[in-house]
XYZ file of C-alpha atoms in Angstrom:
477
model
C 36.208 -141.262 29.796
C 38.756 -142.799 27.467
C 38.549 -146.480 26.696
C 41.606 -148.705 26.666
C 41.700 -148.333 22.891
C 41.836 -144.587 23.156
C 44.764 -144.853 25.536
C 46.901 -146.714 23.036
C 48.206 -143.647 21.256
C 49.440 -141.961 24.413
C 50.656 -145.244 25.888
C 52.615 -146.062 22.730
C 54.262 -142.652 22.762
C 55.168 -142.983 26.429
C 56.460 -146.513 25.885
C 58.772 -145.331 23.143
C 60.041 -142.533 25.325
C 60.664 -144.815 28.277
C 62.458 -147.317 26.045
C 64.631 -144.606 24.604
C 65.452 -143.217 28.029
C 66.454 -146.619 29.389
C 68.407 -147.830 26.360
C 72.153 -148.070 26.431
C 74.030 -145.426 24.384
C 74.896 -147.974 21.699
C 71.202 -148.780 21.199
C 70.065 -145.190 20.793
C 69.677 -144.026 17.235
C 68.839 -140.445 18.169
C 69.736 -138.308 21.127
C 66.869 -137.653 23.545
C 66.497 -133.935 24.023
C 63.933 -131.178 23.967
C 64.066 -130.937 20.180
C 63.588 -134.627 19.374
C 61.241 -135.788 22.142
C 58.040 -134.498 23.809
C 59.568 -134.719 27.280
C 56.360 -133.492 28.892
C 54.814 -136.884 28.069
C 57.368 -138.868 30.042
C 55.585 -140.922 32.670
C 56.110 -139.555 36.218
C 57.026 -141.913 39.027
C 53.879 -141.430 41.121
C 53.730 -143.214 44.477
C 49.966 -143.817 44.182
C 47.819 -144.337 41.083
C 47.231 -141.185 39.077
C 44.956 -140.425 36.174
C 41.604 -141.673 35.068
C 39.292 -143.736 37.261
C 36.138 -145.732 36.627
C 33.181 -146.372 38.881
C 33.730 -150.110 38.435
C 37.192 -149.815 39.940
C 35.763 -148.039 42.966
C 32.964 -150.606 43.261
C 35.513 -153.421 43.366
C 37.242 -151.769 46.326
C 33.917 -151.145 48.038
C 32.915 -154.763 47.576
C 36.053 -156.033 49.304
C 35.519 -153.740 52.277
C 31.870 -154.759 52.535
C 32.697 -158.454 52.465
C 35.225 -158.002 55.255
C 32.822 -155.965 57.391
C 29.962 -158.392 56.826
C 32.083 -161.406 57.720
C 33.390 -159.767 60.882
C 30.225 -158.327 62.429
C 27.943 -161.250 63.391
C 24.175 -160.707 63.505
C 23.131 -162.895 66.422
C 22.887 -163.417 70.176
C 24.745 -166.427 71.579
C 24.653 -168.244 74.903
C 27.662 -168.947 77.075
C 28.422 -172.064 75.015
C 28.424 -170.170 71.726
C 25.044 -171.415 70.501
C 22.618 -168.997 68.899
C 19.745 -167.818 71.109
C 16.530 -167.635 69.110
C 14.059 -167.058 71.968
C 14.934 -163.546 73.052
C 11.903 -163.373 75.303
C 13.725 -165.697 77.689
C 17.339 -164.625 77.491
C 19.562 -167.030 79.430
C 22.253 -165.866 81.827
C 25.577 -165.454 80.078
C 24.025 -164.669 76.693
C 25.743 -161.865 74.787
C 25.829 -160.228 71.389
C 28.274 -162.360 69.452
C 31.594 -160.581 69.207
C 33.228 -159.861 65.895
C 36.065 -157.601 64.859
C 33.933 -154.489 65.446
C 31.396 -153.338 68.056
C 28.009 -153.031 66.389
C 26.880 -150.164 68.637
C 30.026 -148.033 68.559
C 30.200 -144.537 67.114
C 32.555 -145.844 64.427
C 29.915 -148.326 63.345
C 27.202 -145.680 63.472
C 29.192 -143.956 60.735
C 29.600 -147.255 58.894
C 25.843 -147.836 58.895
C 25.227 -144.391 57.397
C 27.886 -145.034 54.770
C 26.350 -148.363 53.768
C 22.920 -146.746 53.400
C 24.440 -144.301 50.929
C 26.421 -147.067 49.215
C 23.155 -148.886 48.512
C 21.773 -145.782 46.809
C 24.981 -145.126 44.872
C 25.312 -148.652 43.500
C 21.754 -149.984 43.502
C 23.083 -152.943 45.529
C 20.512 -153.499 48.276
C 22.796 -155.828 50.238
C 24.515 -152.770 51.699
C 21.226 -151.445 53.033
C 20.162 -154.892 54.186
C 23.368 -155.177 56.226
C 22.245 -152.120 58.190
C 18.631 -153.159 58.571
C 19.613 -156.634 59.710
C 21.704 -155.222 62.547
C 18.971 -152.806 63.587
C 16.301 -155.509 63.549
C 18.523 -157.530 65.863
C 19.007 -154.590 68.221
C 15.273 -153.891 68.236
C 14.775 -157.348 69.763
C 17.943 -157.493 71.829
C 17.582 -154.214 73.740
C 14.303 -155.092 75.501
C 15.536 -158.645 76.074
C 18.668 -157.476 77.876
C 16.708 -154.832 79.766
C 14.293 -157.499 80.961
C 17.077 -159.838 82.068
C 19.470 -157.304 83.588
C 17.102 -154.472 84.461
C 17.701 -154.751 88.200
C 21.474 -154.774 87.842
C 23.638 -151.673 87.931
C 25.124 -152.490 84.522
C 23.944 -154.599 81.610
C 25.987 -157.809 81.597
C 26.993 -157.516 77.938
C 29.340 -154.579 77.327
C 28.004 -153.849 73.839
C 24.432 -153.728 75.105
C 25.442 -151.650 78.126
C 26.790 -148.967 75.802
C 23.552 -148.958 73.797
C 21.125 -149.034 76.735
C 23.041 -146.728 79.100
C 24.982 -144.202 76.992
C 27.382 -142.088 79.030
C 28.956 -139.937 76.314
C 28.195 -138.629 72.844
C 30.491 -141.330 71.490
C 28.012 -143.902 72.800
C 24.957 -142.548 71.075
C 25.322 -139.653 68.605
C 26.217 -141.357 65.335
C 24.145 -144.425 66.182
C 21.119 -142.234 66.779
C 21.638 -140.472 63.443
C 22.109 -143.787 61.648
C 18.921 -145.207 63.129
C 16.897 -142.099 62.284
C 18.165 -142.202 58.697
C 17.490 -145.935 58.423
C 13.953 -145.460 59.746
C 13.268 -142.958 56.975
C 14.708 -145.186 54.251
C 13.788 -148.690 55.407
C 10.326 -148.986 53.910
C 9.315 -150.875 57.060
C 8.869 -150.314 60.769
C 12.202 -151.302 62.278
C 10.796 -151.002 65.806
C 13.832 -148.989 66.899
C 12.016 -145.821 67.982
C 12.605 -146.561 71.701
C 16.353 -146.878 71.067
C 16.372 -143.648 69.051
C 14.483 -141.811 71.793
C 16.875 -143.079 74.466
C 19.898 -142.044 72.423
C 18.460 -138.636 71.600
C 17.520 -137.966 75.196
C 21.166 -138.301 76.148
C 22.334 -136.042 73.331
C 19.820 -133.370 74.349
C 19.830 -133.731 78.115
C 22.605 -136.032 79.273
C 25.777 -134.641 77.717
C 27.499 -131.891 79.706
C 27.260 -128.463 78.082
C 28.648 -124.993 78.683
C 26.245 -122.167 79.619
C 25.744 -121.352 75.906
C 24.705 -125.000 75.370
C 27.900 -126.020 73.567
C 28.994 -129.622 74.143
C 32.003 -129.933 76.473
C 33.774 -132.484 78.650
C 35.569 -132.422 81.975
C 38.595 -134.081 80.434
C 41.447 -133.671 79.958
C 40.696 -130.317 81.635
C 37.502 -128.843 83.008
C 35.269 -127.372 80.286
C 37.252 -128.775 77.382
C 35.610 -128.603 73.967
C 36.540 -131.445 71.634
C 36.275 -130.884 67.908
C 35.192 -134.538 67.691
C 31.949 -133.666 69.497
C 30.993 -131.320 66.696
C 30.237 -134.431 64.645
C 29.217 -136.739 67.483
C 26.230 -134.549 68.332
C 25.390 -131.709 65.945
C 24.217 -133.808 62.946
C 22.082 -135.849 65.351
C 20.302 -132.709 66.524
C 19.922 -131.420 62.969
C 18.477 -134.677 61.661
C 16.059 -134.687 64.588
C 14.483 -131.700 62.876
C 13.634 -134.052 60.003
C 12.854 -137.142 62.081
C 10.612 -135.408 64.624
C 9.428 -132.779 62.124
C 10.412 -129.990 64.504
C 12.411 -127.028 63.131
C 13.688 -125.992 66.563
C 16.373 -128.640 66.212
C 17.662 -127.030 63.015
C 18.186 -123.801 64.936
C 19.826 -125.557 67.869
C 22.256 -127.408 65.593
C 23.171 -124.285 63.613
C 23.727 -122.232 66.772
C 25.990 -124.839 68.291
C 27.880 -125.151 65.012
C 28.632 -121.420 65.132
C 29.741 -121.732 68.756
C 32.234 -124.431 67.785
C 33.547 -122.388 64.864
C 33.981 -119.304 67.054
C 36.247 -121.197 69.432
C 37.938 -123.849 67.297
C 38.546 -122.221 63.902
C 42.057 -120.901 63.199
C 41.456 -118.399 60.378
C 45.078 -117.802 59.409
C 45.424 -121.503 58.556
C 41.811 -122.170 57.571
C 41.686 -125.342 59.651
C 40.505 -126.233 63.165
C 42.314 -126.891 66.430
C 41.538 -130.186 68.114
C 40.847 -128.930 71.623
C 39.761 -125.738 73.350
C 39.734 -125.095 77.087
C 37.123 -122.545 78.051
C 38.663 -119.547 79.804
C 42.260 -119.951 78.637
C 43.890 -116.912 77.060
C 46.486 -119.084 75.314
C 44.791 -122.015 73.619
C 46.567 -125.295 72.768
C 46.529 -125.557 68.991
C 47.169 -128.894 67.326
C 45.490 -129.568 64.001
C 44.666 -133.260 64.216
C 43.540 -134.560 60.837
C 40.629 -136.795 61.820
C 39.132 -134.149 64.091
C 39.204 -131.748 61.152
C 37.436 -134.490 59.250
C 34.679 -134.593 61.856
C 34.277 -130.833 61.496
C 34.114 -131.011 57.698
C 31.653 -133.891 57.812
C 29.482 -131.923 60.239
C 29.428 -129.017 57.807
C 28.393 -131.215 54.895
C 25.744 -133.003 56.962
C 24.278 -129.706 58.158
C 24.009 -128.425 54.600
C 22.212 -131.659 53.684
C 19.812 -131.425 56.620
C 18.980 -127.747 57.048
C 16.191 -126.178 54.989
C 17.376 -124.184 51.987
C 16.013 -120.992 53.522
C 17.596 -121.416 56.951
C 19.185 -118.113 58.034
C 22.513 -119.718 58.988
C 22.934 -121.625 55.757
C 25.143 -119.003 54.083
C 27.496 -118.933 57.075
C 27.830 -122.715 57.007
C 28.370 -122.768 53.241
C 31.119 -120.144 53.489
C 32.718 -122.147 56.276
C 32.728 -125.235 54.062
C 34.494 -123.393 51.274
C 37.080 -121.851 53.576
C 37.828 -125.164 55.287
C 38.187 -127.069 52.013
C 40.539 -124.392 50.684
C 42.664 -124.702 53.807
C 42.739 -128.481 53.601
C 43.571 -128.609 49.902
C 46.644 -126.478 50.526
C 47.858 -129.245 52.848
C 47.175 -132.362 50.754
C 50.358 -134.370 50.253
C 51.836 -135.387 46.909
C 50.577 -138.901 47.603
C 46.978 -137.806 48.009
C 46.823 -138.359 51.766
C 46.749 -135.789 54.522
C 49.145 -135.832 57.462
C 48.194 -136.891 60.976
C 48.932 -133.339 62.115
C 47.767 -131.415 59.087
C 50.417 -128.721 59.047
C 53.345 -130.935 60.051
C 54.670 -132.758 57.024
C 56.934 -134.987 59.104
C 53.883 -136.574 60.760
C 52.582 -139.722 59.111
C 50.021 -139.958 56.321
C 46.642 -141.075 57.664
C 43.821 -142.969 55.951
C 40.601 -142.227 57.858
C 40.938 -138.449 57.666
C 41.801 -138.677 53.978
C 38.639 -140.724 53.405
C 36.458 -138.207 55.253
C 37.873 -135.366 53.163
C 37.392 -137.394 49.978
C 33.745 -138.047 50.771
C 33.002 -134.513 51.883
C 34.645 -132.810 48.901
C 33.066 -135.183 46.373
C 29.659 -134.736 47.983
C 30.013 -130.956 48.017
C 30.881 -130.974 44.309
C 27.792 -133.010 43.504
C 25.619 -130.656 45.533
C 27.025 -127.615 43.752
C 28.636 -126.170 46.891
C 32.147 -126.580 45.451
C 33.295 -126.332 41.843
C 34.170 -129.681 40.329
C 36.767 -128.244 37.973
C 38.711 -126.968 40.976
C 38.218 -129.800 43.438
C 37.392 -132.952 41.461
C 41.045 -133.862 41.059
C 41.634 -133.336 44.778
C 38.905 -135.822 45.687
C 40.081 -138.331 43.099
C 43.717 -138.145 44.180
C 42.515 -138.798 47.723
C 40.570 -141.837 46.524
C 43.582 -143.186 44.632
C 45.557 -142.885 47.877
C 42.834 -144.602 49.918
C 42.636 -147.468 47.420
C 46.253 -148.365 48.146
C 45.295 -148.985 51.781
C 42.497 -151.452 51.039
C 43.953 -154.931 51.319
C 42.945 -157.923 49.221
C 41.041 -159.146 52.276
C 39.133 -155.861 52.489
C 40.840 -154.425 55.549
C 41.543 -150.693 55.704
C 45.145 -150.019 56.675
C 46.888 -146.856 57.808
C 44.209 -145.676 60.227
C 45.069 -143.903 63.453
C 43.582 -145.741 66.437
C 41.244 -144.068 68.921
C 42.812 -140.832 70.057
C 42.239 -138.688 73.100
C 43.683 -135.214 73.438
C 47.043 -133.789 74.440
C 48.700 -130.420 74.346
C 51.984 -131.491 72.814
C 52.886 -132.784 69.325
C 54.462 -136.105 70.326
C 51.110 -137.505 71.417
C 49.724 -137.181 67.888
C 52.924 -138.123 66.062
C 53.168 -141.461 67.790
C 49.559 -142.609 67.874
C 49.570 -146.180 66.529
C 47.943 -147.105 63.230
C 46.076 -150.348 62.705
C 43.814 -152.053 60.186
C 41.813 -153.184 63.228
C 40.845 -149.571 63.985
C 37.129 -149.261 63.199
C 37.502 -145.549 62.446
C 38.645 -146.172 58.867
C 35.830 -148.348 57.569
C 32.838 -146.013 57.547
C 34.772 -143.120 55.979
C 36.238 -145.370 53.263
C 32.809 -146.824 52.425
C 31.319 -143.335 52.332
C 34.147 -142.066 50.136
C 33.664 -144.988 47.740
C 29.920 -144.392 47.490
C 30.375 -140.706 46.770
C 33.153 -141.244 44.234
C 30.838 -143.638 42.378
C 28.198 -140.912 42.351
C 30.704 -138.279 41.258
C 32.022 -140.419 38.416
C 28.457 -140.806 37.206
C 28.108 -137.047 36.822
C 31.601 -135.824 35.925
C 34.186 -137.060 33.449
C 37.794 -137.153 34.655
C 40.331 -137.158 31.850
C 44.040 -136.548 31.533
C 45.017 -133.673 29.270
C 48.703 -132.874 28.833
C 49.391 -135.511 31.533
C 47.342 -133.689 34.168
C 44.002 -134.955 35.452
C 41.021 -132.670 34.876
C 37.333 -132.912 35.657
C 34.939 -132.161 32.798
C 31.174 -131.847 32.877
C 31.110 -133.125 29.283
C 32.821 -136.366 28.299
C 35.947 -135.698 26.245
C 36.403 -138.222 23.450
C 39.535 -137.014 21.675
C 42.213 -139.738 22.041
C 45.134 -137.295 21.803
C 47.237 -136.838 24.943
C 46.899 -133.052 24.518
C 43.754 -131.450 23.200
C 41.824 -128.205 23.056
C 38.212 -128.265 24.190
C 35.404 -127.962 21.660
C 31.687 -127.481 22.207
C 30.822 -131.009 21.054
C 33.279 -132.732 23.407
C 35.283 -134.226 20.570
C 38.187 -131.875 21.149
C 40.977 -130.815 18.855
C 44.369 -132.466 19.170
C 47.323 -130.222 19.910
C 49.890 -130.649 17.145
């Protein structure tokens, strides 16, 4: 990547051009035209940052988000007076998990935990991993304590613990189960969370309603409705169970269900997914909600990470990844974001979906599933867009709140956005971690004003250059 010193030549040229273009006629000594000025070097008026990016810049954004998350997700049990409870063997009435800005057992935070585990590996900063382990150590003690105190009651008194102990939907358990299985493999210690994992996984396998072909479905908003969201809420959990329990039958189950989702939800002429599918309808409602497409893309990437290299369905999944990314890239906005309804450019630009796409594309490049020359700039433009939504405090703005399903466009157009929506934090952390990894392996550089990804660092300071084998380049004159 170019240093600041190497940017001086291009910056000086651009500065002169901008000065000339903004001068009054009396100040101009020479007319600005195609013969006198390299107009192609005029600086465009981008709405988000554009051009080269460093890992340190991404790390700074990641750090702000981490600090906000850490400060707003307490790690303790408190009594009814707000005092910390240290003896969890004798949990007093009224004691609860201390509330913060986010629910520590929600599906959104299951994603956040997984993202922080990867952030620790990307940066070498163990505080990200420790954040996860600290929460899971707490839950390992809290779950039996609340079960002991409230075991005879219909519901656990604390709502957060009720969701963890008595899951009633994939949202309650899928991503948390995956996060805990991953953490158990990476912790280097016994986290004592196996009973929680087993309880979660039992619901995924046996508690969630399924169609006769074993595809996840819900009886809302219509009977036998398939939600694209559930592709991610359950399939990676089943796939990772193949690793966690060392049982390959779960790889096959996950791959089969993935194909069942694709068969129903994929819209080949647009190369993107519909949000909902009602089994038995001849005319399916087709709205391409951005975050749901993100869940589908993330499922694809996770499956490719988890399945054995020789799995018979791997080629199908890999081809699906490439087709989906091609469809999405055709719909990326000029600002780097994707729209709330992907194919409707008058719907708003949304942060969480953009972050999921950024992570997934960057990860796929690093794994060799996508070509970095083609897609590196797409991922980086997405990150530049995301970075504009990270506040100084570390909040993630521009995220669509929790969203059900409807069969009309207005529902999606007018979903509120909020920095309080937990859905944006895990994807942004994951995107940051993977961009740091990507920038460690590829070398983004502007050439003739356009950003390009190079496998070899390009050191020529000229704003336009030909490539040479040694990476030094040859300036265009």
